[in-house]
mmCIF file of C-alpha atoms and ligand atoms in Angstrom:
data_model
loop_
_atom_site.group_PDB
_atom_site.id
_atom_site.type_symbol
_atom_site.label_atom_id
_atom_site.label_comp_id
_atom_site.label_asym_id
_atom_site.label_seq_id
_atom_site.Cartn_x
_atom_site.Cartn_y
_atom_site.Cartn_z
ATOM 1 C CA PRO A 240 -0.058 0.043 -0.141
ATOM 2 C CA GLY A 241 1.444 3.221 -0.458
ATOM 3 C CA ALA A 242 3.936 2.186 -2.854
ATOM 4 C CA LYS A 243 4.726 4.588 -5.909
ATOM 5 C CA LEU A 244 4.238 3.751 -9.777
ATOM 6 C CA GLY A 245 7.394 2.254 -10.979
ATOM 7 C CA HIS A 246 8.633 1.817 -7.224
ATOM 8 C CA ARG A 247 10.858 -2.019 -7.307
ATOM 9 C CA THR A 248 8.624 -3.204 -4.930
ATOM 10 C CA SER A 249 5.825 -3.356 -7.349
ATOM 11 C CA ILE A 250 7.866 -5.401 -10.096
ATOM 12 C CA ALA A 251 10.604 -7.720 -8.709
ATOM 13 C CA ALA A 252 11.857 -6.338 -5.297
ATOM 14 C CA PRO A 253 15.122 -8.668 -4.085
ATOM 15 C CA CYS A 254 13.221 -11.348 -1.910
ATOM 16 C CA ARG A 255 14.680 -12.729 1.245
ATOM 17 C CA ARG A 256 15.048 -16.752 1.641
ATOM 18 C CA GLY A 257 11.352 -18.075 1.764
ATOM 19 C CA SER A 258 9.353 -15.022 1.228
ATOM 20 C CA VAL A 259 8.524 -15.085 -2.425
ATOM 21 C CA ARG A 260 5.226 -13.182 -2.912
ATOM 22 C CA PRO A 261 2.435 -15.307 -4.107
ATOM 23 C CA SER A 262 1.775 -13.245 -6.975
ATOM 24 C CA VAL A 263 5.528 -14.227 -8.111
ATOM 25 C CA ARG A 264 4.688 -17.941 -7.479
ATOM 26 C CA ALA A 265 1.490 -18.068 -9.230
ATOM 27 C CA ASN A 266 3.533 -16.596 -12.478
ATOM 28 C CA ALA A 267 6.117 -18.840 -12.043
ATOM 29 C CA GLY A 268 5.231 -21.066 -15.329
ATOM 30 C CA ALA A 269 4.404 -18.161 -17.012
ATOM 31 C CA ASN A 270 8.191 -16.786 -16.147
ATOM 32 C CA ALA A 271 9.833 -19.816 -17.306
ATOM 33 C CA GLY A 272 12.637 -19.455 -19.799
ATOM 34 C CA PRO A 273 16.036 -19.968 -21.295
ATOM 35 C CA PHE A 274 17.213 -17.660 -18.511
ATOM 36 C CA ASP A 275 16.248 -20.040 -15.550
ATOM 37 C CA GLY A 276 19.267 -21.175 -13.614
ATOM 38 C CA TYR A 277 21.358 -18.388 -15.160
ATOM 39 C CA ALA A 278 24.322 -18.310 -12.656
ATOM 40 C CA PHE A 279 27.440 -16.066 -12.685
ATOM 41 C CA LYS A 280 30.793 -16.949 -11.664
ATOM 42 C CA PRO A 281 31.791 -15.972 -8.637
ATOM 43 C CA ILE A 282 33.937 -12.802 -8.216
ATOM 44 C CA ARG A 283 35.264 -10.953 -4.393
ATOM 45 C CA GLU A 284 34.225 -7.514 -4.367
ATOM 46 C CA MET A 285 37.738 -6.381 -3.698
ATOM 47 C CA GLU A 286 38.448 -7.845 -7.487
ATOM 48 C CA VAL A 287 35.975 -5.701 -9.265
ATOM 49 C CA SER A 288 37.857 -2.643 -7.252
ATOM 50 C CA ARG A 289 41.291 -3.509 -7.988
ATOM 51 C CA GLU A 290 40.533 -4.525 -11.793
ATOM 52 C CA MET A 291 38.878 -1.015 -11.958
ATOM 53 C CA SER A 292 41.034 1.162 -9.934
ATOM 54 C CA THR A 293 44.641 -0.335 -11.331
ATOM 55 C CA ARG A 294 43.736 0.554 -14.787
ATOM 56 C CA TYR A 295 42.221 4.057 -13.986
ATOM 57 C CA PHE A 296 45.224 5.182 -12.028
ATOM 58 C CA GLN A 297 47.680 3.317 -14.581
ATOM 59 C CA ASP A 298 46.101 5.421 -17.130
ATOM 60 C CA LEU A 299 46.236 8.688 -15.197
ATOM 61 C CA TYR A 300 49.637 7.713 -14.867
ATOM 62 C CA LYS A 301 50.138 7.411 -18.219
ATOM 63 C CA TYR A 302 48.172 10.606 -19.626
ATOM 64 C CA ALA A 303 49.791 12.451 -17.229
ATOM 65 C CA ASP A 304 52.566 13.274 -20.088
ATOM 66 C CA ALA A 305 49.993 13.257 -23.119
ATOM 67 C CA ASP A 306 50.986 14.122 -26.147
ATOM 68 C CA VAL A 307 47.320 15.606 -27.108
ATOM 69 C CA ILE A 308 44.751 16.693 -24.273
ATOM 70 C CA ILE A 309 40.834 17.458 -25.644
ATOM 71 C CA VAL A 310 38.613 18.901 -22.981
ATOM 72 C CA GLY A 311 35.057 18.446 -23.658
ATOM 73 C CA SER A 312 33.805 14.988 -25.677
ATOM 74 C CA GLY A 313 31.402 16.960 -28.204
ATOM 75 C CA SER A 314 30.727 16.484 -31.565
ATOM 76 C CA ALA A 315 33.807 18.308 -32.452
ATOM 77 C CA GLY A 316 36.312 17.302 -29.646
ATOM 78 C CA LEU A 317 34.739 13.431 -30.840
ATOM 79 C CA ALA A 318 35.841 13.962 -34.418
ATOM 80 C CA CYS A 319 39.137 15.443 -33.244
ATOM 81 C CA ALA A 320 39.751 12.161 -30.926
ATOM 82 C CA TYR A 321 38.725 10.227 -33.818
ATOM 83 C CA GLU A 322 41.133 11.540 -36.287
ATOM 84 C CA LEU A 323 44.159 11.646 -33.425
ATOM 85 C CA SER A 324 42.916 7.761 -33.315
ATOM 86 C CA LYS A 325 44.547 7.099 -36.551
ATOM 87 C CA HIS A 326 47.745 7.401 -35.218
ATOM 88 C CA PRO A 327 48.835 4.972 -32.470
ATOM 89 C CA ASP A 328 52.008 6.609 -31.012
ATOM 90 C CA VAL A 329 49.880 10.022 -30.573
ATOM 91 C CA SER A 330 48.809 9.437 -26.600
ATOM 92 C CA VAL A 331 45.644 11.681 -26.402
ATOM 93 C CA ALA A 332 43.211 12.310 -22.977
ATOM 94 C CA LEU A 333 40.316 13.527 -23.396
ATOM 95 C CA ILE A 334 38.418 15.549 -20.798
ATOM 96 C CA GLU A 335 34.654 15.859 -20.177
ATOM 97 C CA GLN A 336 32.908 17.013 -17.609
ATOM 98 C CA SER A 337 29.737 15.370 -17.732
ATOM 99 C CA VAL A 338 29.490 11.505 -16.869
ATOM 100 C CA SER A 339 28.279 10.798 -20.488
ATOM 101 C CA PRO A 340 30.651 11.852 -23.087
ATOM 102 C CA GLY A 341 28.744 13.557 -26.592
ATOM 103 C CA GLY A 342 27.857 17.131 -26.040
ATOM 104 C CA GLY A 343 24.910 18.384 -27.340
ATOM 105 C CA ALA A 344 25.072 15.759 -30.145
ATOM 106 C CA TRP A 345 22.693 13.285 -28.787
ATOM 107 C CA LEU A 346 19.686 15.066 -30.179
ATOM 108 C CA GLY A 347 19.732 17.014 -33.857
ATOM 109 C CA GLY A 348 18.176 19.956 -32.291
ATOM 110 C CA GLN A 349 15.654 21.053 -30.078
ATOM 111 C CA LEU A 350 14.243 17.657 -28.586
ATOM 112 C CA PHE A 351 14.214 16.291 -32.302
ATOM 113 C CA SER A 352 15.978 12.792 -33.125
ATOM 114 C CA SER A 353 17.315 13.622 -36.790
ATOM 115 C CA MET A 354 20.795 15.397 -37.499
ATOM 116 C CA VAL A 355 21.246 17.611 -40.550
ATOM 117 C CA VAL A 356 24.911 17.667 -41.945
ATOM 118 C CA ARG A 357 25.294 19.469 -44.960
ATOM 119 C CA LYS A 358 27.679 18.662 -47.766
ATOM 120 C CA PRO A 359 30.380 17.567 -47.772
ATOM 121 C CA ALA A 360 30.896 16.867 -44.533
ATOM 122 C CA HIS A 361 28.670 13.701 -45.470
ATOM 123 C CA HIS A 362 31.665 11.858 -46.162
ATOM 124 C CA PHE A 363 33.310 11.749 -42.601
ATOM 125 C CA LEU A 364 29.690 9.969 -41.765
ATOM 126 C CA THR A 365 30.717 7.569 -44.692
ATOM 127 C CA GLU A 366 33.512 7.217 -43.043
ATOM 128 C CA LEU A 367 32.303 6.234 -39.689
ATOM 129 C CA GLY A 368 30.012 4.366 -41.326
ATOM 130 C CA ILE A 369 26.785 5.812 -40.696
ATOM 131 C CA GLU A 370 23.712 5.536 -43.070
ATOM 132 C CA PHE A 371 21.839 8.463 -44.047
ATOM 133 C CA GLU A 372 19.201 9.957 -46.669
ATOM 134 C CA GLU A 373 20.355 12.118 -49.145
ATOM 135 C CA PHE A 374 19.404 15.206 -50.839
ATOM 136 C CA GLU A 375 20.733 17.586 -53.470
ATOM 137 C CA ASN A 376 22.931 19.417 -50.486
ATOM 138 C CA TYR A 377 22.661 18.145 -47.279
ATOM 139 C CA VAL A 378 22.245 14.008 -45.708
ATOM 140 C CA VAL A 379 20.148 13.410 -42.922
ATOM 141 C CA LEU A 380 20.767 11.094 -40.312
ATOM 142 C CA LYS A 381 17.625 8.889 -38.498
ATOM 143 C CA HIS A 382 18.770 10.087 -35.342
ATOM 144 C CA ALA A 383 21.690 12.068 -33.643
ATOM 145 C CA ALA A 384 22.716 9.808 -31.508
ATOM 146 C CA GLN A 385 23.803 7.404 -34.384
ATOM 147 C CA TYR A 386 27.030 9.822 -35.054
ATOM 148 C CA THR A 387 27.619 10.268 -31.655
ATOM 149 C CA SER A 388 27.504 6.368 -30.658
ATOM 150 C CA THR A 389 29.581 5.226 -33.418
ATOM 151 C CA VAL A 390 32.401 7.939 -33.155
ATOM 152 C CA LEU A 391 32.352 7.467 -29.662
ATOM 153 C CA SER A 392 32.430 3.363 -29.993
ATOM 154 C CA LYS A 393 35.433 4.396 -32.284
ATOM 155 C CA VAL A 394 37.317 6.485 -29.970
ATOM 156 C CA LEU A 395 36.818 4.339 -26.831
ATOM 157 C CA ALA A 396 38.244 1.194 -28.570
ATOM 158 C CA ALA A 397 41.508 2.806 -29.647
ATOM 159 C CA ASP A 398 44.583 2.065 -27.523
ATOM 160 C CA ASN A 399 45.917 5.756 -27.992
ATOM 161 C CA VAL A 400 43.005 7.498 -26.559
ATOM 162 C CA LYS A 401 41.823 7.488 -23.078
ATOM 163 C CA LEU A 402 38.920 8.908 -21.834
ATOM 164 C CA PHE A 403 38.025 10.705 -18.505
ATOM 165 C CA ASN A 404 34.515 11.581 -18.252
ATOM 166 C CA ALA A 405 33.270 13.198 -14.916
ATOM 167 C CA THR A 406 36.374 15.043 -14.901
ATOM 168 C CA CYS A 407 36.566 19.147 -15.521
ATOM 169 C CA ALA A 408 39.212 20.834 -16.723
ATOM 170 C CA GLU A 409 39.422 23.709 -14.500
ATOM 171 C CA ASP A 410 42.200 26.089 -15.917
ATOM 172 C CA LEU A 411 45.529 25.754 -17.814
ATOM 173 C CA ILE A 412 48.791 25.301 -17.319
ATOM 174 C CA VAL A 413 50.806 28.118 -19.123
ATOM 175 C CA LYS A 414 54.340 28.183 -18.938
ATOM 176 C CA GLU A 415 56.894 30.513 -21.202
ATOM 177 C CA ASN A 416 53.872 31.534 -23.260
ATOM 178 C CA ARG A 417 52.696 28.579 -23.665
ATOM 179 C CA VAL A 418 49.723 26.402 -22.698
ATOM 180 C CA SER A 419 51.043 22.910 -21.563
ATOM 181 C CA GLY A 420 48.573 21.384 -19.917
ATOM 182 C CA VAL A 421 45.286 21.384 -18.086
ATOM 183 C CA VAL A 422 44.527 21.481 -14.208
ATOM 184 C CA THR A 423 41.582 19.011 -13.642
ATOM 185 C CA ASN A 424 39.156 17.837 -10.809
ATOM 186 C CA TRP A 425 36.198 15.752 -9.952
ATOM 187 C CA SER A 426 33.305 17.059 -11.614
ATOM 188 C CA THR A 427 31.380 16.959 -8.423
ATOM 189 C CA VAL A 428 34.113 18.508 -6.698
ATOM 190 C CA THR A 429 33.994 21.591 -9.273
ATOM 191 C CA LEU A 430 30.738 22.001 -8.924
ATOM 192 C CA PHE A 431 30.314 21.399 -5.336
ATOM 193 C CA GLY A 432 33.065 20.859 -3.495
ATOM 194 C CA HIS A 433 34.866 24.288 -4.103
ATOM 195 C CA ASP A 434 32.067 26.273 -1.836
ATOM 196 C CA THR A 435 31.617 23.080 0.671
ATOM 197 C CA GLN A 436 35.460 22.357 1.779
ATOM 198 C CA SER A 437 38.146 24.602 2.980
ATOM 199 C CA CYS A 438 40.399 23.047 -0.367
ATOM 200 C CA MET A 439 39.974 20.654 -2.673
ATOM 201 C CA ASP A 440 43.323 20.877 -4.685
ATOM 202 C CA PRO A 441 42.940 19.479 -8.249
ATOM 203 C CA ASN A 442 45.328 17.297 -10.297
ATOM 204 C CA VAL A 443 47.451 18.134 -13.228
ATOM 205 C CA LEU A 444 47.896 16.728 -16.578
ATOM 206 C CA GLU A 445 50.427 17.838 -19.319
ATOM 207 C CA ALA A 446 50.752 17.766 -23.048
ATOM 208 C CA LYS A 447 52.910 19.166 -25.636
ATOM 209 C CA VAL A 448 49.055 20.486 -27.205
ATOM 210 C CA VAL A 449 45.658 21.283 -25.624
ATOM 211 C CA VAL A 450 42.491 21.385 -28.261
ATOM 212 C CA SER A 451 40.197 23.119 -26.511
ATOM 213 C CA ALA A 452 36.425 21.947 -27.671
ATOM 214 C CA CYS A 453 34.281 23.400 -24.935
ATOM 215 C CA GLY A 454 31.291 24.096 -27.063
ATOM 216 C CA HIS A 455 29.386 27.822 -26.133
ATOM 217 C CA ASP A 456 29.372 29.535 -23.422
ATOM 218 C CA GLY A 457 26.981 28.143 -21.170
ATOM 219 C CA PRO A 458 27.864 26.621 -17.470
ATOM 220 C CA PHE A 459 30.918 24.558 -18.799
ATOM 221 C CA GLY A 460 30.938 26.365 -22.283
ATOM 222 C CA ALA A 461 34.076 28.271 -23.300
ATOM 223 C CA THR A 462 35.956 27.181 -20.787
ATOM 224 C CA GLY A 463 39.317 27.396 -22.541
ATOM 225 C CA VAL A 464 39.343 30.459 -24.033
ATOM 226 C CA LYS A 465 37.396 32.556 -21.161
ATOM 227 C CA ARG A 466 40.550 31.246 -19.082
ATOM 228 C CA LEU A 467 42.577 32.834 -21.928
ATOM 229 C CA GLN A 468 40.749 35.784 -21.426
ATOM 230 C CA GLU A 469 40.970 36.156 -18.108
ATOM 231 C CA LEU A 470 44.479 35.636 -18.078
ATOM 232 C CA GLY A 471 44.967 38.420 -20.790
ATOM 233 C CA LEU A 472 46.221 35.633 -23.365
ATOM 234 C CA VAL A 473 43.629 36.785 -25.990
ATOM 235 C CA ASP A 474 42.048 40.258 -26.854
ATOM 236 C CA LYS A 475 38.344 39.524 -26.183
ATOM 237 C CA VAL A 476 35.938 36.441 -26.207
ATOM 238 C CA PRO A 477 32.768 38.491 -27.864
ATOM 239 C CA GLY A 478 30.427 35.350 -27.698
ATOM 240 C CA MET A 479 28.993 33.930 -31.044
ATOM 241 C CA ALA A 480 26.983 35.878 -32.792
ATOM 242 C CA ALA A 481 23.152 35.745 -33.971
ATOM 243 C CA LEU A 482 22.413 32.375 -36.477
ATOM 244 C CA ASP A 483 23.349 32.358 -39.849
ATOM 245 C CA MET A 484 24.189 28.660 -40.943
ATOM 246 C CA ASN A 485 25.196 29.558 -44.216
ATOM 247 C CA LYS A 486 28.095 32.031 -42.610
ATOM 248 C CA ALA A 487 28.663 30.256 -39.395
ATOM 249 C CA GLU A 488 29.457 26.498 -40.859
ATOM 250 C CA ASP A 489 32.551 27.908 -43.086
ATOM 251 C CA ALA A 490 33.469 30.231 -40.805
ATOM 252 C CA VAL A 491 34.271 28.149 -37.995
ATOM 253 C CA VAL A 492 35.902 25.640 -39.878
ATOM 254 C CA ALA A 493 38.258 28.558 -41.228
ATOM 255 C CA ASN A 494 38.837 30.198 -37.883
ATOM 256 C CA THR A 495 39.520 26.643 -36.383
ATOM 257 C CA ARG A 496 43.352 27.591 -35.109
ATOM 258 C CA GLU A 497 46.247 27.527 -32.468
ATOM 259 C CA VAL A 498 44.832 30.400 -30.911
ATOM 260 C CA TYR A 499 47.770 30.858 -28.603
ATOM 261 C CA PRO A 500 50.862 28.721 -28.568
ATOM 262 C CA GLY A 501 49.667 25.413 -27.233
ATOM 263 C CA MET A 502 46.080 25.695 -27.865
ATOM 264 C CA ILE A 503 44.044 24.948 -30.367
ATOM 265 C CA ILE A 504 40.405 26.047 -30.446
ATOM 266 C CA THR A 505 37.603 23.594 -31.753
ATOM 267 C CA GLY A 506 33.842 23.388 -32.482
ATOM 268 C CA MET A 507 31.454 25.968 -31.334
ATOM 269 C CA GLU A 508 34.148 27.177 -28.925
ATOM 270 C CA VAL A 509 35.959 28.829 -32.212
ATOM 271 C CA ALA A 510 32.686 31.177 -32.636
ATOM 272 C CA GLU A 511 32.560 31.998 -28.857
ATOM 273 C CA VAL A 512 36.504 33.498 -29.298
ATOM 274 C CA ASP A 513 35.744 34.839 -33.177
ATOM 275 C CA GLY A 514 32.228 36.406 -32.712
ATOM 276 C CA CYS A 515 30.968 35.017 -35.827
ATOM 277 C CA PRO A 516 27.406 33.374 -35.922
ATOM 278 C CA ARG A 517 26.392 30.203 -34.143
ATOM 279 C CA MET A 518 24.804 27.921 -36.949
ATOM 280 C CA GLY A 519 22.183 26.250 -34.743
ATOM 281 C CA PRO A 520 21.391 22.716 -35.485
ATOM 282 C CA THR A 521 23.686 21.801 -38.762
ATOM 283 C CA PHE A 522 26.744 19.559 -37.583
ATOM 284 C CA GLY A 523 28.807 19.184 -40.774
ATOM 285 C CA ALA A 524 31.041 21.965 -39.278
ATOM 286 C CA MET A 525 31.491 20.481 -35.794
ATOM 287 C CA PHE A 526 33.440 17.298 -37.609
ATOM 288 C CA ILE A 527 35.354 19.176 -39.963
ATOM 289 C CA SER A 528 36.631 21.664 -37.442
ATOM 290 C CA GLY A 529 36.878 18.732 -35.172
ATOM 291 C CA GLN A 530 39.404 16.839 -37.765
ATOM 292 C CA LYS A 531 41.246 20.444 -38.672
ATOM 293 C CA ALA A 532 42.252 20.684 -35.140
ATOM 294 C CA ALA A 533 43.211 17.042 -35.243
ATOM 295 C CA TYR A 534 45.436 17.962 -38.490
ATOM 296 C CA MET A 535 46.882 21.138 -36.707
ATOM 297 C CA ALA A 536 48.161 19.091 -33.160
ATOM 298 C CA LEU A 537 49.460 16.668 -35.697
ATOM 299 C CA LYS A 538 51.770 19.070 -37.472
ATOM 300 C CA ALA A 539 52.589 21.107 -34.241
ATOM 301 C CA LEU A 540 53.367 17.429 -32.686
ATOM 302 C CA GLY A 541 55.879 17.224 -35.947
ATOM 303 C CA LYS A 542 53.910 14.158 -37.535
HETATM 304 O O1 AHZ B 233 30.582 18.934 -21.073
HETATM 305 C C1 AHZ B 233 30.690 19.831 -22.347
HETATM 306 C C2 AHZ B 233 30.347 19.407 -23.543
HETATM 307 O O2 AHZ B 233 30.521 18.024 -23.340
HETATM 308 C C3 AHZ B 233 32.468 19.690 -22.670
HETATM 309 N N1 AHZ B 233 33.323 20.387 -21.959
HETATM 310 C C4 AHZ B 233 33.098 21.872 -21.188
HETATM 311 N N2 AHZ B 233 33.735 22.179 -20.948
HETATM 312 C C5 AHZ B 233 34.376 21.625 -20.190
HETATM 313 C C6 AHZ B 233 35.476 21.459 -19.332
HETATM 314 N N3 AHZ B 233 35.987 20.660 -18.733
HETATM 315 C C7 AHZ B 233 35.472 19.502 -19.192
HETATM 316 N N4 AHZ B 233 36.014 22.620 -18.775
HETATM 317 C C8 AHZ B 233 34.035 20.303 -20.337
HETATM 318 N N5 AHZ B 233 34.723 18.949 -20.227
HETATM 319 O O3 AHZ B 233 32.768 19.855 -23.791
HETATM 320 C C9 AHZ B 233 31.382 19.761 -24.491
HETATM 321 C C10 AHZ B 233 31.115 20.326 -25.444
HETATM 322 O O4 AHZ B 233 30.132 19.976 -26.203
HETATM 323 P P1 AHZ B 233 29.338 20.952 -27.193
HETATM 324 O O5 AHZ B 233 28.350 19.637 -27.890
HETATM 325 O O6 AHZ B 233 28.467 21.463 -26.024
HETATM 326 O O7 AHZ B 233 30.073 21.735 -28.324
HETATM 327 P P2 AHZ B 233 30.536 21.337 -29.609
HETATM 328 O O8 AHZ B 233 31.479 22.711 -30.302
HETATM 329 O O9 AHZ B 233 31.131 20.337 -29.883
HETATM 330 O O10 AHZ B 233 29.303 21.077 -30.589
HETATM 331 C C11 AHZ B 233 28.406 22.407 -30.544
HETATM 332 C C12 AHZ B 233 27.393 21.982 -31.414
HETATM 333 C C13 AHZ B 233 26.267 23.053 -31.815
HETATM 334 S S1 AHZ B 233 25.809 24.187 -30.414
HETATM 335 C C14 AHZ B 233 25.073 24.919 -31.881
HETATM 336 C C15 AHZ B 233 24.279 26.430 -31.592
HETATM 337 O O11 AHZ B 233 23.737 26.481 -30.660
HETATM 338 O O12 AHZ B 233 24.108 26.845 -32.472
HETATM 339 N N6 AHZ B 233 25.040 24.638 -33.000
HETATM 340 C C16 AHZ B 233 25.769 22.972 -32.894
HETATM 341 C C17 AHZ B 233 26.060 22.187 -34.101
#
């Protein structure tokens, strides 16, 4: 009585031995099937802990000295990471403040499913093996999540790329007039910890190149260029201008660049620092800007 709809006791609460509810017993025949008697191999709890933590800390050890750090795993950051994953000798740390990587590209625009990509950026989708409906000047994916899930699965499978999610880049390392890494913390600390503890010191990751793919302004947006502005290392960050799809996409790709020695910007963060228009729900520029950022990072690494 009083159980809320969807509360676990209304479906299948874990039963104490000998306390099978009458309704469950009555349905036993109807529920019988190939999973009856399914039994997992035994495991010790500490094994689970050690498998996770040793790998994580080995990765942290390795990527503390990365070739490239990409901050932000939205559509542009993922395109950049995918491109760099083709170079097994280049180590890439992908830092994402959210638990779920992908940024805004799980949807096509507003809450709509389909994703529109203007040609010729559809070649990138073909390379990824993603199907689309083709029109004269653009293509349409059935669901935006097809892009994000596909590119993400390839990036995650790459031996040279490590995603550190739920991790926030809070600051930059700047030495000798060059960005040479990022200052990180658990996102929960960044969001809630600093105000409740006297001190929650961060961690640091060094890199030869930092790619800032933090998206447009917002709670976490444009953090790379906003920090450069605070430090007086870029003149201004005017913010993206009003929407104009045709101007915006070309401009974002054209202006994807090393904005300060050691730091390349990609995706909508480019529009923030240049004041060029936003494009709204068309994603081709994010892919190509990400690819261009990867190309520039490789060039900076002498590849
Ligand atoms: O969580 C952010 C998101 O996943 C992450 N991020 C931002 N700041 C971070 C920080 N540390 C760690 N300090 C951080 N992670 O960066 C990701 C940005 O993804 P996004 O999808 O917001 O940006 P994008 O540039 O890849 O794609 C933009 C897509 C847009 S916005 C837009 C418009 O508003 O007109 N149009 C398009 C196509």
